[in-house]
PDB file of C-alpha atoms in Angstrom:
ATOM      1  CA  MET A  59      46.762  -4.466  60.668  1.00 48.00           C
ATOM      2  CA  ASP A  60      47.067  -6.724  63.950  1.00 68.00           C
ATOM      3  CA  ASN A  61      48.923  -5.567  66.333  1.00 84.00           C
ATOM      4  CA  THR A  62      51.272  -8.649  67.851  1.00 90.00           C
ATOM      5  CA  ILE A  63      52.774  -9.468  64.216  1.00 89.00           C
ATOM      6  CA  LEU A  64      53.709  -6.087  64.039  1.00 91.00           C
ATOM      7  CA  LEU A  65      54.769  -5.972  67.675  1.00 95.00           C
ATOM      8  CA  SER A  66      57.156  -9.621  67.524  1.00 95.00           C
ATOM      9  CA  LYS A  67      58.296  -7.996  64.195  1.00 92.00           C
ATOM     10  CA  ILE A  68      60.222  -5.398  65.533  1.00 96.00           C
ATOM     11  CA  SER A  69      61.021  -7.673  69.771  1.00 97.00           C
ATOM     12  CA  LYS A  70      62.551  -9.985  66.808  1.00 96.00           C
ATOM     13  CA  GLY A  71      64.199  -7.241  64.876  1.00 96.00           C
ATOM     14  CA  LEU A  72      65.608  -5.885  68.276  1.00 97.00           C
ATOM     15  CA  MET A  73      67.272  -8.715  69.976  1.00 96.00           C
ATOM     16  CA  GLU A  74      68.731  -9.675  66.122  1.00 96.00           C
ATOM     17  CA  CYS A  75      70.581  -5.682  66.150  1.00 94.00           C
ATOM     18  CA  CYS A  76      71.832  -6.207  69.663  1.00 94.00           C
ATOM     19  CA  LYS A  77      73.286  -9.589  68.965  1.00 93.00           C
ATOM     20  CA  SER A  78      74.759  -8.506  66.233  1.00 94.00           C
ATOM     21  CA  LYS A  79      75.817  -4.733  67.674  1.00 91.00           C
ATOM     22  CA  LYS A  80      76.231  -6.135  70.941  1.00 92.00           C
ATOM     23  CA  PHE A  81      73.926  -4.304  73.484  1.00 94.00           C
ATOM     24  CA  LEU A  82      73.613  -5.167  76.488  1.00 94.00           C
ATOM     25  CA  ARG A  83      70.556  -2.375  76.858  1.00 96.00           C
ATOM     26  CA  VAL A  84      69.027   0.182  75.163  1.00 97.00           C
ATOM     27  CA  ASN A  85      68.732   3.449  76.101  1.00 97.00           C
ATOM     28  CA  LYS A  86      66.309   5.072  73.351  1.00 98.00           C
ATOM     29  CA  LEU A  87      65.240   2.947  70.508  1.00 98.00           C
ATOM     30  CA  THR A  88      62.400   4.764  66.867  1.00 98.00           C
ATOM     31  CA  VAL A  89      60.585   2.320  65.530  1.00 98.00           C
ATOM     32  CA  ASN A  90      58.651   4.470  62.135  1.00 97.00           C
ATOM     33  CA  VAL A  91      55.772   2.113  61.566  1.00 95.00           C
ATOM     34  CA  ASN A  92      52.282   3.010  59.062  1.00 92.00           C
ATOM     35  CA  GLU A  93      49.987   5.776  59.617  1.00 92.00           C
ATOM     36  CA  ASN A  94      47.007   3.201  60.475  1.00 91.00           C
ATOM     37  CA  SER A  95      48.951   1.122  63.168  1.00 91.00           C
ATOM     38  CA  HIS A  96      47.261   1.028  66.632  1.00 92.00           C
ATOM     39  CA  ILE A  97      51.168   1.027  67.628  1.00 95.00           C
ATOM     40  CA  ASN A  98      52.627   3.713  69.864  1.00 96.00           C
ATOM     41  CA  SER A  99      55.628   3.888  72.391  1.00 96.00           C
ATOM     42  CA  CYS A 100      53.467   2.399  75.729  1.00 96.00           C
ATOM     43  CA  ASN A 101      52.687  -1.089  74.323  1.00 96.00           C
ATOM     44  CA  LEU A 102      55.554  -1.421  72.284  1.00 97.00           C
ATOM     45  CA  TYR A 103      57.181  -1.132  75.683  1.00 97.00           C
ATOM     46  CA  GLU A 104      54.879  -3.743  77.344  1.00 96.00           C
ATOM     47  CA  TYR A 105      55.224  -5.927  74.330  1.00 97.00           C
ATOM     48  CA  LEU A 106      59.355  -5.513  74.706  1.00 97.00           C
ATOM     49  CA  LYS A 107      59.331  -5.078  78.416  1.00 95.00           C
ATOM     50  CA  ASN A 108      58.020  -8.824  78.552  1.00 95.00           C
ATOM     51  CA  PHE A 109      59.935 -10.516  75.258  1.00 95.00           C
ATOM     52  CA  ASN A 110      63.196  -8.570  75.439  1.00 94.00           C
ATOM     53  CA  LYS A 111      63.801  -9.014  79.315  1.00 89.00           C
ATOM     54  CA  GLY A 112      67.343  -7.603  80.248  1.00 90.00           C
ATOM     55  CA  ILE A 113      67.780  -5.019  77.370  1.00 95.00           C
ATOM     56  CA  VAL A 114      65.470  -2.834  77.843  1.00 96.00           C
ATOM     57  CA  ASP A 115      63.744  -1.336  81.295  1.00 93.00           C
ATOM     58  CA  GLU A 116      61.502   1.547  82.688  1.00 92.00           C
ATOM     59  CA  SER A 117      64.259   3.777  81.846  1.00 95.00           C
ATOM     60  CA  THR A 118      64.130   3.022  77.851  1.00 96.00           C
ATOM     61  CA  GLU A 119      62.410   5.470  75.660  1.00 98.00           C
ATOM     62  CA  ILE A 120      60.621   4.647  72.885  1.00 98.00           C
ATOM     63  CA  LYS A 121      59.923   6.562  70.261  1.00 98.00           C
ATOM     64  CA  ILE A 122      56.977   6.092  67.791  1.00 98.00           C
ATOM     65  CA  GLU A 123      57.554   8.093  64.001  1.00 98.00           C
ATOM     66  CA  ILE A 124      54.757   7.957  61.772  1.00 96.00           C
ATOM     67  CA  GLU A 125      55.545   7.191  57.791  1.00 96.00           C
ATOM     68  CA  ASP A 126      53.843   5.642  54.149  1.00 96.00           C
ATOM     69  CA  LEU A 127      55.030   2.508  55.353  1.00 94.00           C
ATOM     70  CA  PRO A 128      53.149  -0.649  53.507  1.00 93.00           C
ATOM     71  CA  ASP A 129      50.866  -2.356  56.025  1.00 87.00           C
ATOM     72  CA  GLN A 130      52.719  -4.972  58.079  1.00 87.00           C
ATOM     73  CA  VAL A 131      56.477  -2.500  57.462  1.00 92.00           C
ATOM     74  CA  VAL A 132      58.192  -1.628  60.514  1.00 94.00           C
ATOM     75  CA  ILE A 133      60.757   0.042  60.787  1.00 96.00           C
ATOM     76  CA  ILE A 134      64.110   0.605  63.931  1.00 97.00           C
ATOM     77  CA  SER A 135      65.091   3.378  62.226  1.00 97.00           C
ATOM     78  CA  SER A 136      67.379   4.204  65.373  1.00 97.00           C
ATOM     79  CA  ILE A 137      68.728   2.178  68.350  1.00 97.00           C
ATOM     80  CA  GLU A 138      70.981   3.745  71.392  1.00 96.00           C
ATOM     81  CA  GLY A 139      72.437   1.967  74.198  1.00 95.00           C
ATOM     82  CA  ASP A 140      74.781   0.260  76.030  1.00 94.00           C
ATOM     83  CA  VAL A 141      77.341  -1.626  74.433  1.00 91.00           C
ATOM     84  CA  SER A 142      79.439  -4.876  75.309  1.00 84.00           C
ATOM     85  CA  GLN A 143      83.091  -3.285  77.335  1.00 80.00           C
ATOM     86  CA  GLU A 144      84.536  -6.722  74.831  1.00 71.00           C
ATOM     87  CA  CYS A 145      83.948  -4.259  71.722  1.00 54.00           C
ATOM     88  CA  VAL A 146      84.915  -0.989  72.580  1.00 51.00           C
TER      89      VAL A 146
END
């Protein structure tokens, strides 16, 4: 399984979720992956740090959960973060 494709899917999905829910910054992120995936919290953090600048930083907690998912499928199961005051 190509990790770059999965990392890109997570990055794009995270950006879409943050935009639609008006998140300014992500504090906690939980992602579900296939048991054969080589994605872990370290390589996901490094990818997001580079491609999702501004919403992910060193204090962002990333958790990876293994599930019985098809190859090339990832699920962002939880996002916690700071929301724009315009939405409160």
